[in-house]
Amino acid sequence: MEEGNSAGSGGSDSSTSGSGGAQQRELERMAEVLVTGEQLRLRLHEEKVIKDRRHHLKTYPNCFVAKELIDWLIEHKEASDRETAIKLMQKLADRGIIHHVCDEHKEFKDVKLFYRFRKDDGTFPLDNEVKAFVRGQRLYEKLMSPENTLLQPREEEGVKYERTFMASEFLDWLVQEGEATTRKEAEQLCHRLMEHSIIQHVSNKHPFVDSNLLYQFRMNFRRRRRLMELLNEKSPSSQETHDSPFCLRKQSHDNRKSTSFMSVSPSKEVKIVSAMRRSSMSSCGGSSYFSGSPPASGSPPVLCNPKSVLKRPVTSEELLTPGAPYARKTFTIVGDAVGWGFVVRGSKPCHIQAVDPSGPAAAAGMKVCQFVVSVNGLNVLHVDYRTVSNLILTGPRTIVMEVMEELEC
């Protein structure tokens, strides 16, 4: 569910029980697999794992070699071993997301066979469920654009929910955007989205009604999925709380081999924070924790130092002053299965509060006390950490960050 849903999850209707509940869970599961598969497809294209290949004088466009992909999954920590990697890819094959280029092998095999994402050859089956999912995802992306203000925190029956839309305003927007020609058609679209578990009433108490009632998208299409989530048969709504993807890195469940991370600071003062909701970012004095997935329910808390690592406040003007003792550096950081591994804090300019020594950011050369100048080419010297957070979370898995570092530091 989207942020804030857990605050009012007590209500439910008849569709969440019995066979209706099982159908809803299956729709949620299907949606998660589709999103995970699409995120993997885009990554493989970006890293040239998917490309045109030749065999026996014939060219097979946009395909990958099974054996090479398994190597890639292990190298990028998406799978712990080859057996697990095969299981993950078989999940995608079973859902019709990938297939053997000649459809001669239904099983995904650890050999030099060509496979392809059906979306890359136009053979992906568009049944009613998939059509509703694709439509919902497109609407979600449009609503999440920076210029759109339809999704807002709102209250209903004394409970505050994040990223909600009012039914009547949403219908107006659908017609305005050309997603529906009439208000009646827009309302029918919303009924289909609700039927396929794309949207819901904030507390599950009402069907879709043209009114001032509040609704939300049930899932965050932009959350970066770990491929390993495909092996978790639990309902996505039970594991995806939309609690912050800002947890730096989760603690090990084995206290004897704890890999928890404490931000670097001259002070020994350490605060334990829940980091179980995006709204809890303020608990860390305005820090954002960059990880690929939210901590599961019951995970240990994340350690964070609430005190800034900066020796003194620094302004954007000071950084830009000619001859100022700062050097510019540019990092290309590729997120792994856990995330990027750094903490950003502050405002105008933001700075790096902490870096996980075992994470991608540290490997790229990022250090504490550096000031964030740009993210993926966009200047962020005059914005706060929330804007920087949004740019990173809604951008590609590979981020390019320019920073400024004090020469004496």
mmCIF file of C-alpha atoms in Angstrom:
data_model
loop_
_atom_site.group_PDB
_atom_site.id
_atom_site.type_symbol
_atom_site.label_atom_id
_atom_site.label_comp_id
_atom_site.label_asym_id
_atom_site.label_seq_id
_atom_site.Cartn_x
_atom_site.Cartn_y
_atom_site.Cartn_z
ATOM 1 C CA MET A 1 0.000 0.000 0.000
ATOM 2 C CA GLU A 2 0.984 3.604 -0.397
ATOM 3 C CA GLU A 3 2.330 5.695 2.436
ATOM 4 C CA GLY A 4 -0.095 6.232 5.272
ATOM 5 C CA ASN A 5 -2.261 3.215 4.572
ATOM 6 C CA SER A 6 -1.144 1.408 7.682
ATOM 7 C CA ALA A 7 -2.599 4.213 9.767
ATOM 8 C CA GLY A 8 -6.101 3.217 8.758
ATOM 9 C CA SER A 9 -5.913 -0.403 7.759
ATOM 10 C CA GLY A 10 -8.445 -1.559 10.276
ATOM 11 C CA GLY A 11 -11.375 -1.267 7.897
ATOM 12 C CA SER A 12 -12.068 -3.827 5.215
ATOM 13 C CA ASP A 13 -14.894 -4.828 2.958
ATOM 14 C CA SER A 14 -16.166 -8.169 1.759
ATOM 15 C CA SER A 15 -13.711 -8.195 -1.135
ATOM 16 C CA THR A 16 -10.825 -8.787 1.233
ATOM 17 C CA SER A 17 -12.173 -12.028 2.631
ATOM 18 C CA GLY A 18 -12.583 -15.521 1.266
ATOM 19 C CA SER A 19 -12.121 -16.032 -2.457
ATOM 20 C CA GLY A 20 -12.267 -12.276 -3.050
ATOM 21 C CA GLY A 21 -9.306 -11.787 -0.727
ATOM 22 C CA ALA A 22 -7.371 -14.540 -2.469
ATOM 23 C CA GLN A 23 -8.072 -12.956 -5.855
ATOM 24 C CA GLN A 24 -6.943 -9.569 -4.572
ATOM 25 C CA ARG A 25 -3.716 -11.024 -3.217
ATOM 26 C CA GLU A 26 -3.059 -12.721 -6.536
ATOM 27 C CA LEU A 27 -3.577 -9.428 -8.387
ATOM 28 C CA GLU A 28 -1.181 -7.700 -6.004
ATOM 29 C CA ARG A 29 1.329 -10.486 -6.495
ATOM 30 C CA MET A 30 1.045 -10.247 -10.262
ATOM 31 C CA ALA A 31 1.553 -6.490 -10.137
ATOM 32 C CA GLU A 32 4.693 -6.880 -8.032
ATOM 33 C CA VAL A 33 6.159 -9.430 -10.448
ATOM 34 C CA LEU A 34 5.404 -7.177 -13.424
ATOM 35 C CA VAL A 35 7.085 -4.179 -11.813
ATOM 36 C CA THR A 36 10.087 -6.233 -10.711
ATOM 37 C CA GLY A 37 10.462 -7.733 -14.168
ATOM 38 C CA GLU A 38 10.241 -4.359 -15.872
ATOM 39 C CA GLN A 39 12.831 -2.836 -13.556
ATOM 40 C CA LEU A 40 15.177 -5.735 -14.320
ATOM 41 C CA ARG A 41 14.573 -5.385 -18.068
ATOM 42 C CA LEU A 42 15.493 -1.701 -18.014
ATOM 43 C CA ARG A 43 18.660 -2.403 -16.011
ATOM 44 C CA LEU A 44 19.745 -5.143 -18.402
ATOM 45 C CA HIS A 45 19.234 -2.831 -21.371
ATOM 46 C CA GLU A 46 21.180 -0.090 -19.617
ATOM 47 C CA GLU A 47 24.132 -2.395 -18.946
ATOM 48 C CA LYS A 48 24.033 -3.966 -22.418
ATOM 49 C CA VAL A 49 23.245 -7.449 -21.124
ATOM 50 C CA ILE A 50 20.298 -7.371 -23.510
ATOM 51 C CA LYS A 51 21.441 -6.888 -27.102
ATOM 52 C CA ASP A 52 21.202 -8.347 -30.603
ATOM 53 C CA ARG A 53 22.959 -11.713 -30.864
ATOM 54 C CA ARG A 54 23.776 -14.082 -33.713
ATOM 55 C CA HIS A 55 23.597 -17.854 -33.830
ATOM 56 C CA HIS A 56 23.935 -20.033 -36.949
ATOM 57 C CA LEU A 57 23.874 -16.970 -39.205
ATOM 58 C CA LYS A 58 20.608 -15.758 -37.696
ATOM 59 C CA THR A 59 20.275 -12.583 -35.627
ATOM 60 C CA TYR A 60 18.100 -12.618 -32.517
ATOM 61 C CA PRO A 61 17.338 -9.022 -31.461
ATOM 62 C CA ASN A 62 17.095 -7.830 -27.875
ATOM 63 C CA CYS A 63 17.968 -11.052 -26.111
ATOM 64 C CA PHE A 64 20.259 -12.255 -23.342
ATOM 65 C CA VAL A 65 22.232 -15.443 -22.676
ATOM 66 C CA ALA A 66 20.875 -17.365 -19.698
ATOM 67 C CA LYS A 67 24.284 -18.363 -18.367
ATOM 68 C CA GLU A 68 25.627 -14.790 -18.669
ATOM 69 C CA LEU A 69 22.559 -13.392 -16.929
ATOM 70 C CA ILE A 70 23.039 -15.716 -13.975
ATOM 71 C CA ASP A 71 26.642 -14.521 -13.720
ATOM 72 C CA TRP A 72 25.337 -10.936 -13.771
ATOM 73 C CA LEU A 73 22.712 -11.551 -11.089
ATOM 74 C CA ILE A 74 25.300 -13.009 -8.729
ATOM 75 C CA GLU A 75 27.830 -10.280 -9.487
ATOM 76 C CA HIS A 76 25.232 -7.589 -8.751
ATOM 77 C CA LYS A 77 24.064 -9.354 -5.579
ATOM 78 C CA GLU A 78 20.579 -9.978 -6.926
ATOM 79 C CA ALA A 79 21.041 -13.689 -6.221
ATOM 80 C CA SER A 80 23.248 -15.497 -3.734
ATOM 81 C CA ASP A 81 23.992 -18.492 -5.962
ATOM 82 C CA ARG A 82 23.179 -19.976 -9.347
ATOM 83 C CA GLU A 83 20.342 -22.144 -8.069
ATOM 84 C CA THR A 84 18.600 -19.102 -6.597
ATOM 85 C CA ALA A 85 19.147 -17.122 -9.788
ATOM 86 C CA ILE A 86 17.479 -19.893 -11.818
ATOM 87 C CA LYS A 87 14.473 -19.861 -9.474
ATOM 88 C CA LEU A 88 14.146 -16.097 -9.811
ATOM 89 C CA MET A 89 14.194 -16.172 -13.593
ATOM 90 C CA GLN A 90 11.796 -19.105 -13.652
ATOM 91 C CA LYS A 91 9.338 -16.947 -11.717
ATOM 92 C CA LEU A 92 9.473 -14.411 -14.548
ATOM 93 C CA ALA A 93 9.126 -17.175 -17.139
ATOM 94 C CA ASP A 94 6.102 -18.641 -15.354
ATOM 95 C CA ARG A 95 4.414 -15.228 -15.479
ATOM 96 C CA GLY A 96 5.097 -14.898 -19.191
ATOM 97 C CA ILE A 97 7.521 -12.008 -18.735
ATOM 98 C CA ILE A 98 10.491 -13.779 -20.365
ATOM 99 C CA HIS A 99 10.691 -16.725 -22.767
ATOM 100 C CA HIS A 100 13.139 -18.716 -24.855
ATOM 101 C CA VAL A 101 13.575 -16.940 -28.195
ATOM 102 C CA CYS A 102 12.249 -19.968 -30.097
ATOM 103 C CA ASP A 103 9.872 -21.088 -27.330
ATOM 104 C CA GLU A 104 11.602 -24.483 -27.255
ATOM 105 C CA HIS A 105 12.377 -24.421 -23.527
ATOM 106 C CA LYS A 106 9.791 -23.578 -20.879
ATOM 107 C CA GLU A 107 12.338 -24.000 -18.103
ATOM 108 C CA PHE A 108 15.010 -21.383 -17.514
ATOM 109 C CA LYS A 109 18.341 -23.180 -17.772
ATOM 110 C CA ASP A 110 21.874 -22.270 -16.728
ATOM 111 C CA VAL A 111 23.261 -22.781 -20.237
ATOM 112 C CA LYS A 112 24.089 -20.708 -23.304
ATOM 113 C CA LEU A 113 20.509 -20.357 -24.522
ATOM 114 C CA PHE A 114 18.926 -17.114 -25.744
ATOM 115 C CA TYR A 115 15.994 -15.710 -23.780
ATOM 116 C CA ARG A 116 14.059 -12.506 -24.249
ATOM 117 C CA PHE A 117 11.623 -10.269 -22.383
ATOM 118 C CA ARG A 118 8.272 -10.494 -24.111
ATOM 119 C CA LYS A 119 7.952 -6.737 -23.858
ATOM 120 C CA ASP A 120 10.947 -6.499 -26.211
ATOM 121 C CA ASP A 121 9.323 -8.560 -28.969
ATOM 122 C CA GLY A 122 5.687 -7.524 -28.569
ATOM 123 C CA THR A 123 4.443 -10.931 -27.431
ATOM 124 C CA PHE A 124 3.505 -9.968 -23.886
ATOM 125 C CA PRO A 125 -0.097 -11.119 -23.267
ATOM 126 C CA LEU A 126 -2.336 -8.124 -22.565
ATOM 127 C CA ASP A 127 -5.250 -9.649 -20.672
ATOM 128 C CA ASN A 128 -7.656 -7.501 -18.668
ATOM 129 C CA GLU A 129 -5.524 -7.672 -15.529
ATOM 130 C CA VAL A 130 -2.364 -6.588 -17.327
ATOM 131 C CA LYS A 131 -4.191 -3.821 -19.189
ATOM 132 C CA ALA A 132 -5.525 -2.466 -15.891
ATOM 133 C CA PHE A 133 -2.064 -2.661 -14.365
ATOM 134 C CA VAL A 134 -0.409 -0.848 -17.292
ATOM 135 C CA ARG A 135 -3.097 1.833 -17.208
ATOM 136 C CA GLY A 136 -2.706 2.269 -13.475
ATOM 137 C CA GLN A 137 1.062 2.516 -13.728
ATOM 138 C CA ARG A 138 0.819 5.189 -16.413
ATOM 139 C CA LEU A 139 -1.610 7.237 -14.319
ATOM 140 C CA TYR A 140 0.635 6.867 -11.269
ATOM 141 C CA GLU A 141 3.658 8.140 -13.181
ATOM 142 C CA LYS A 142 1.726 11.164 -14.448
ATOM 143 C CA LEU A 143 0.476 11.958 -10.958
ATOM 144 C CA MET A 144 3.999 11.672 -9.539
ATOM 145 C CA SER A 145 5.436 14.257 -11.936
ATOM 146 C CA PRO A 146 6.828 17.339 -10.130
ATOM 147 C CA GLU A 147 4.247 19.700 -11.646
ATOM 148 C CA ASN A 148 1.275 17.615 -10.514
ATOM 149 C CA THR A 149 -0.246 18.449 -7.117
ATOM 150 C CA LEU A 150 -3.233 16.102 -7.052
ATOM 151 C CA LEU A 151 -1.635 13.668 -4.605
ATOM 152 C CA GLN A 152 -1.529 15.331 -1.202
ATOM 153 C CA PRO A 153 -1.522 14.450 2.527
ATOM 154 C CA ARG A 154 -5.135 14.681 3.714
ATOM 155 C CA GLU A 155 -7.276 13.682 6.677
ATOM 156 C CA GLU A 156 -10.380 11.543 6.727
ATOM 157 C CA GLU A 157 -12.249 10.700 9.932
ATOM 158 C CA GLY A 158 -9.410 12.130 12.015
ATOM 159 C CA VAL A 159 -6.698 9.989 10.398
ATOM 160 C CA LYS A 160 -4.020 11.505 8.179
ATOM 161 C CA TYR A 161 -3.050 9.698 4.981
ATOM 162 C CA GLU A 162 -0.182 10.443 2.637
ATOM 163 C CA ARG A 163 -0.452 10.815 -1.150
ATOM 164 C CA THR A 164 -4.207 10.775 -1.362
ATOM 165 C CA PHE A 165 -6.507 12.043 -4.072
ATOM 166 C CA MET A 166 -10.095 13.183 -3.717
ATOM 167 C CA ALA A 167 -12.449 11.163 -5.916
ATOM 168 C CA SER A 168 -14.183 14.160 -7.504
ATOM 169 C CA GLU A 169 -10.886 15.932 -8.248
ATOM 170 C CA PHE A 170 -9.405 12.757 -9.710
ATOM 171 C CA LEU A 171 -12.334 12.410 -12.119
ATOM 172 C CA ASP A 172 -11.873 16.027 -13.210
ATOM 173 C CA TRP A 173 -8.174 15.340 -13.804
ATOM 174 C CA LEU A 174 -8.809 12.188 -15.846
ATOM 175 C CA VAL A 175 -11.087 14.092 -18.227
ATOM 176 C CA GLN A 176 -8.727 17.066 -18.369
ATOM 177 C CA GLU A 177 -5.771 14.807 -19.217
ATOM 178 C CA GLY A 178 -7.668 12.987 -21.955
ATOM 179 C CA GLU A 179 -7.655 9.692 -20.060
ATOM 180 C CA ALA A 180 -11.448 9.669 -20.363
ATOM 181 C CA THR A 181 -13.820 11.597 -22.637
ATOM 182 C CA THR A 182 -16.622 11.977 -20.085
ATOM 183 C CA ARG A 183 -16.954 11.997 -16.332
ATOM 184 C CA LYS A 184 -18.970 8.772 -16.501
ATOM 185 C CA GLU A 185 -16.197 7.083 -18.479
ATOM 186 C CA ALA A 186 -13.653 8.332 -15.934
ATOM 187 C CA GLU A 187 -15.717 6.854 -13.108
ATOM 188 C CA GLN A 188 -15.916 3.510 -14.921
ATOM 189 C CA LEU A 189 -12.129 3.564 -15.271
ATOM 190 C CA CYS A 190 -11.781 4.114 -11.512
ATOM 191 C CA HIS A 191 -14.097 1.183 -10.834
ATOM 192 C CA ARG A 192 -11.844 -1.032 -12.999
ATOM 193 C CA LEU A 193 -8.728 0.229 -11.225
ATOM 194 C CA MET A 194 -10.330 -0.563 -7.892
ATOM 195 C CA GLU A 195 -11.546 -3.971 -9.084
ATOM 196 C CA HIS A 196 -7.980 -4.866 -10.084
ATOM 197 C CA SER A 197 -6.521 -3.623 -6.788
ATOM 198 C CA ILE A 198 -4.729 -0.637 -8.319
ATOM 199 C CA ILE A 199 -6.452 1.954 -6.131
ATOM 200 C CA GLN A 200 -8.442 1.760 -2.906
ATOM 201 C CA HIS A 201 -10.315 3.864 -0.409
ATOM 202 C CA VAL A 202 -7.846 4.990 2.257
ATOM 203 C CA SER A 203 -9.436 2.816 4.929
ATOM 204 C CA ASN A 204 -11.033 0.190 2.647
ATOM 205 C CA LYS A 205 -14.511 1.223 3.766
ATOM 206 C CA HIS A 206 -16.009 2.443 0.494
ATOM 207 C CA PRO A 207 -16.167 1.552 -3.179
ATOM 208 C CA PHE A 208 -15.228 4.296 -5.622
ATOM 209 C CA VAL A 209 -17.780 7.080 -5.451
ATOM 210 C CA ASP A 210 -17.762 10.505 -7.117
ATOM 211 C CA SER A 211 -17.428 12.398 -3.852
ATOM 212 C CA ASN A 212 -15.000 14.003 -1.424
ATOM 213 C CA LEU A 213 -13.838 10.599 -0.186
ATOM 214 C CA LEU A 214 -10.113 9.952 -0.245
ATOM 215 C CA TYR A 215 -8.379 7.222 -2.227
ATOM 216 C CA GLN A 216 -4.820 6.034 -2.779
ATOM 217 C CA PHE A 217 -2.809 3.856 -5.111
ATOM 218 C CA ARG A 218 -2.261 0.499 -3.446
ATOM 219 C CA MET A 219 1.361 0.224 -4.496
ATOM 220 C CA ASN A 220 4.347 2.426 -5.161
ATOM 221 C CA PHE A 221 5.285 1.640 -8.746
ATOM 222 C CA ARG A 222 8.555 3.530 -8.366
ATOM 223 C CA ARG A 223 9.936 1.642 -5.398
ATOM 224 C CA ARG A 224 13.021 -0.253 -6.470
ATOM 225 C CA ARG A 225 12.307 -3.952 -6.042
ATOM 226 C CA ARG A 226 14.880 -6.524 -5.063
ATOM 227 C CA LEU A 227 14.683 -9.522 -7.329
ATOM 228 C CA MET A 228 14.763 -11.770 -4.252
ATOM 229 C CA GLU A 229 11.283 -10.485 -3.368
ATOM 230 C CA LEU A 230 9.948 -12.781 -6.091
ATOM 231 C CA LEU A 231 10.658 -15.769 -3.859
ATOM 232 C CA ASN A 232 8.593 -14.334 -1.029
ATOM 233 C CA GLU A 233 5.110 -15.761 -1.376
ATOM 234 C CA LYS A 234 3.596 -13.396 1.170
ATOM 235 C CA SER A 235 1.076 -10.863 0.007
ATOM 236 C CA PRO A 236 2.870 -7.730 -1.199
ATOM 237 C CA SER A 237 0.625 -5.570 0.953
ATOM 238 C CA SER A 238 1.943 -7.323 4.029
ATOM 239 C CA GLN A 239 5.575 -6.780 3.136
ATOM 240 C CA GLU A 240 5.429 -3.409 1.373
ATOM 241 C CA THR A 241 4.563 -0.846 4.011
ATOM 242 C CA HIS A 242 6.081 2.028 2.054
ATOM 243 C CA ASP A 243 8.080 2.714 5.071
ATOM 244 C CA SER A 244 10.975 4.690 4.015
ATOM 245 C CA PRO A 245 13.365 3.491 1.360
ATOM 246 C CA PHE A 246 15.702 5.835 3.208
ATOM 247 C CA CYS A 247 17.085 3.225 5.592
ATOM 248 C CA LEU A 248 20.834 3.322 4.940
ATOM 249 C CA ARG A 249 21.422 -0.394 5.282
ATOM 250 C CA LYS A 250 19.493 -2.840 7.393
ATOM 251 C CA GLN A 251 21.012 -4.460 10.441
ATOM 252 C CA SER A 252 21.828 -8.126 10.353
ATOM 253 C CA HIS A 253 19.296 -10.292 12.158
ATOM 254 C CA ASP A 254 22.251 -12.089 13.700
ATOM 255 C CA ASN A 255 23.443 -9.864 16.522
ATOM 256 C CA ARG A 256 26.728 -11.733 16.661
ATOM 257 C CA LYS A 257 27.509 -10.704 13.105
ATOM 258 C CA SER A 258 25.838 -7.337 13.067
ATOM 259 C CA THR A 259 26.474 -5.289 9.960
ATOM 260 C CA SER A 260 24.527 -2.258 11.128
ATOM 261 C CA PHE A 261 25.988 1.097 10.225
ATOM 262 C CA MET A 262 26.508 4.137 12.422
ATOM 263 C CA SER A 263 27.108 7.450 10.740
ATOM 264 C CA VAL A 264 30.617 8.828 11.098
ATOM 265 C CA SER A 265 30.822 11.732 13.503
ATOM 266 C CA PRO A 266 33.244 13.235 16.022
ATOM 267 C CA SER A 267 30.483 12.880 18.587
ATOM 268 C CA LYS A 268 29.702 9.547 20.213
ATOM 269 C CA GLU A 269 26.089 10.527 20.623
ATOM 270 C CA VAL A 270 24.005 8.025 18.687
ATOM 271 C CA LYS A 271 20.265 7.958 18.374
ATOM 272 C CA ILE A 272 18.247 4.873 17.453
ATOM 273 C CA VAL A 273 15.407 5.655 15.102
ATOM 274 C CA SER A 274 12.624 3.527 13.777
ATOM 275 C CA ALA A 275 12.954 4.602 10.112
ATOM 276 C CA MET A 276 9.727 2.763 9.544
ATOM 277 C CA ARG A 277 8.003 5.603 7.690
ATOM 278 C CA ARG A 278 9.117 8.334 5.340
ATOM 279 C CA SER A 279 7.695 10.832 7.797
ATOM 280 C CA SER A 280 10.219 9.592 10.361
ATOM 281 C CA MET A 281 13.050 11.148 8.384
ATOM 282 C CA SER A 282 12.731 14.186 10.594
ATOM 283 C CA SER A 283 13.595 11.984 13.547
ATOM 284 C CA CYS A 284 17.131 12.036 12.269
ATOM 285 C CA GLY A 285 17.374 15.766 12.066
ATOM 286 C CA GLY A 286 16.465 15.920 8.406
ATOM 287 C CA SER A 287 18.487 13.032 7.035
ATOM 288 C CA SER A 288 17.577 10.743 4.167
ATOM 289 C CA TYR A 289 18.721 7.146 4.165
ATOM 290 C CA PHE A 290 19.268 5.669 0.736
ATOM 291 C CA SER A 291 18.537 1.965 0.418
ATOM 292 C CA GLY A 292 16.853 -0.004 -2.309
ATOM 293 C CA SER A 293 14.026 -1.413 -0.215
ATOM 294 C CA PRO A 294 12.244 -0.644 3.036
ATOM 295 C CA PRO A 295 12.976 -2.690 6.136
ATOM 296 C CA ALA A 296 10.586 -5.552 6.662
ATOM 297 C CA SER A 297 8.176 -5.413 9.546
ATOM 298 C CA GLY A 298 9.959 -6.278 12.735
ATOM 299 C CA SER A 299 13.406 -5.425 11.415
ATOM 300 C CA PRO A 300 15.836 -3.963 13.925
ATOM 301 C CA PRO A 301 16.051 -0.179 14.073
ATOM 302 C CA VAL A 302 18.596 1.783 12.109
ATOM 303 C CA LEU A 303 21.357 3.633 13.875
ATOM 304 C CA CYS A 304 21.780 7.277 13.046
ATOM 305 C CA ASN A 305 23.740 10.192 14.450
ATOM 306 C CA PRO A 306 21.419 13.218 14.826
ATOM 307 C CA LYS A 307 24.357 15.618 15.133
ATOM 308 C CA SER A 308 25.747 17.083 11.917
ATOM 309 C CA VAL A 309 29.241 15.997 10.893
ATOM 310 C CA LEU A 310 29.979 19.526 9.647
ATOM 311 C CA LYS A 311 32.356 21.567 11.779
ATOM 312 C CA ARG A 312 30.449 24.742 10.911
ATOM 313 C CA PRO A 313 27.539 25.864 8.696
ATOM 314 C CA VAL A 314 28.404 26.468 5.042
ATOM 315 C CA THR A 315 26.284 28.414 2.543
ATOM 316 C CA SER A 316 25.875 27.831 -1.177
ATOM 317 C CA GLU A 317 27.309 31.283 -1.803
ATOM 318 C CA GLU A 318 30.461 30.359 0.087
ATOM 319 C CA LEU A 319 30.919 27.236 -2.009
ATOM 320 C CA LEU A 320 30.561 29.229 -5.241
ATOM 321 C CA THR A 321 32.884 32.072 -4.230
ATOM 322 C CA PRO A 322 35.860 32.267 -6.642
ATOM 323 C CA GLY A 323 38.993 30.955 -4.988
ATOM 324 C CA ALA A 324 37.072 29.210 -2.191
ATOM 325 C CA PRO A 325 38.966 26.185 -0.796
ATOM 326 C CA TYR A 326 36.658 23.567 -2.306
ATOM 327 C CA ALA A 327 37.260 21.004 -5.048
ATOM 328 C CA ARG A 328 34.557 19.543 -7.292
ATOM 329 C CA LYS A 329 34.248 15.800 -7.748
ATOM 330 C CA THR A 330 31.823 13.684 -9.743
ATOM 331 C CA PHE A 331 30.729 10.177 -8.756
ATOM 332 C CA THR A 332 28.777 7.575 -10.703
ATOM 333 C CA ILE A 333 27.056 5.343 -8.176
ATOM 334 C CA VAL A 334 25.307 2.139 -9.214
ATOM 335 C CA GLY A 335 22.874 0.948 -6.567
ATOM 336 C CA ASP A 336 23.201 -2.670 -5.516
ATOM 337 C CA ALA A 337 20.498 -4.994 -4.210
ATOM 338 C CA VAL A 338 20.480 -3.124 -0.889
ATOM 339 C CA GLY A 339 20.736 0.437 -2.113
ATOM 340 C CA TRP A 340 23.303 3.204 -2.586
ATOM 341 C CA GLY A 341 24.688 3.337 0.945
ATOM 342 C CA PHE A 342 24.857 6.975 2.026
ATOM 343 C CA VAL A 343 23.031 9.579 4.108
ATOM 344 C CA VAL A 344 22.254 13.091 2.875
ATOM 345 C CA ARG A 345 21.349 15.834 5.302
ATOM 346 C CA GLY A 346 20.730 19.558 5.517
ATOM 347 C CA SER A 347 19.569 22.279 3.177
ATOM 348 C CA LYS A 348 21.012 24.868 0.790
ATOM 349 C CA PRO A 349 23.398 23.048 0.444
ATOM 350 C CA CYS A 350 22.821 19.453 1.475
ATOM 351 C CA HIS A 351 25.819 17.481 2.672
ATOM 352 C CA ILE A 352 26.845 13.852 3.017
ATOM 353 C CA GLN A 353 26.233 12.897 6.638
ATOM 354 C CA ALA A 354 27.375 9.292 6.457
ATOM 355 C CA VAL A 355 28.671 6.703 4.022
ATOM 356 C CA ASP A 356 28.365 2.961 4.468
ATOM 357 C CA PRO A 357 31.941 1.688 4.066
ATOM 358 C CA SER A 358 30.664 -1.470 2.348
ATOM 359 C CA GLY A 359 28.213 0.277 0.021
ATOM 360 C CA PRO A 360 28.330 1.492 -3.601
ATOM 361 C CA ALA A 361 28.774 5.156 -2.612
ATOM 362 C CA ALA A 362 31.967 4.403 -0.679
ATOM 363 C CA ALA A 363 33.279 2.346 -3.592
ATOM 364 C CA ALA A 364 32.708 5.332 -5.885
ATOM 365 C CA GLY A 365 34.701 7.620 -3.565
ATOM 366 C CA MET A 366 31.992 9.435 -1.641
ATOM 367 C CA LYS A 367 32.954 10.738 1.804
ATOM 368 C CA VAL A 368 31.276 12.533 4.694
ATOM 369 C CA CYS A 369 31.335 16.360 4.760
ATOM 370 C CA GLN A 370 31.026 16.622 0.970
ATOM 371 C CA PHE A 371 28.396 19.063 -0.303
ATOM 372 C CA VAL A 372 25.910 17.939 -2.957
ATOM 373 C CA VAL A 373 26.065 20.144 -6.047
ATOM 374 C CA SER A 374 24.006 18.200 -8.585
ATOM 375 C CA VAL A 375 22.115 14.938 -9.044
ATOM 376 C CA ASN A 376 21.878 13.504 -12.544
ATOM 377 C CA GLY A 377 22.757 16.892 -14.025
ATOM 378 C CA LEU A 378 20.274 18.946 -11.976
ATOM 379 C CA ASN A 379 21.739 21.623 -9.695
ATOM 380 C CA VAL A 380 20.619 21.110 -6.094
ATOM 381 C CA LEU A 381 22.755 23.669 -4.244
ATOM 382 C CA HIS A 382 19.717 25.752 -3.339
ATOM 383 C CA VAL A 383 17.261 23.040 -2.271
ATOM 384 C CA ASP A 384 16.777 20.886 0.812
ATOM 385 C CA TYR A 385 17.323 17.169 1.352
ATOM 386 C CA ARG A 386 13.697 16.341 0.459
ATOM 387 C CA THR A 387 14.204 17.542 -3.101
ATOM 388 C CA VAL A 388 17.498 15.690 -3.361
ATOM 389 C CA SER A 389 15.771 12.576 -1.991
ATOM 390 C CA ASN A 390 13.038 12.772 -4.601
ATOM 391 C CA LEU A 391 15.526 13.145 -7.458
ATOM 392 C CA ILE A 392 17.413 10.064 -6.347
ATOM 393 C CA LEU A 393 14.415 7.866 -5.577
ATOM 394 C CA THR A 394 12.551 8.648 -8.789
ATOM 395 C CA GLY A 395 15.622 8.464 -10.999
ATOM 396 C CA PRO A 396 17.553 5.553 -12.486
ATOM 397 C CA ARG A 397 19.426 2.991 -10.434
ATOM 398 C CA THR A 398 22.670 4.569 -11.638
ATOM 399 C CA ILE A 399 23.022 8.101 -10.302
ATOM 400 C CA VAL A 400 25.619 10.722 -11.157
ATOM 401 C CA MET A 401 26.373 13.089 -8.287
ATOM 402 C CA GLU A 402 28.632 16.125 -8.301
ATOM 403 C CA VAL A 403 29.940 17.215 -4.919
ATOM 404 C CA MET A 404 32.272 19.814 -3.479
ATOM 405 C CA GLU A 405 34.856 18.853 -0.895
ATOM 406 C CA GLU A 406 36.800 21.156 1.408
ATOM 407 C CA LEU A 407 40.479 20.991 0.518
ATOM 408 C CA GLU A 408 41.619 21.003 4.143
ATOM 409 C CA CYS A 409 39.148 18.264 5.104
#
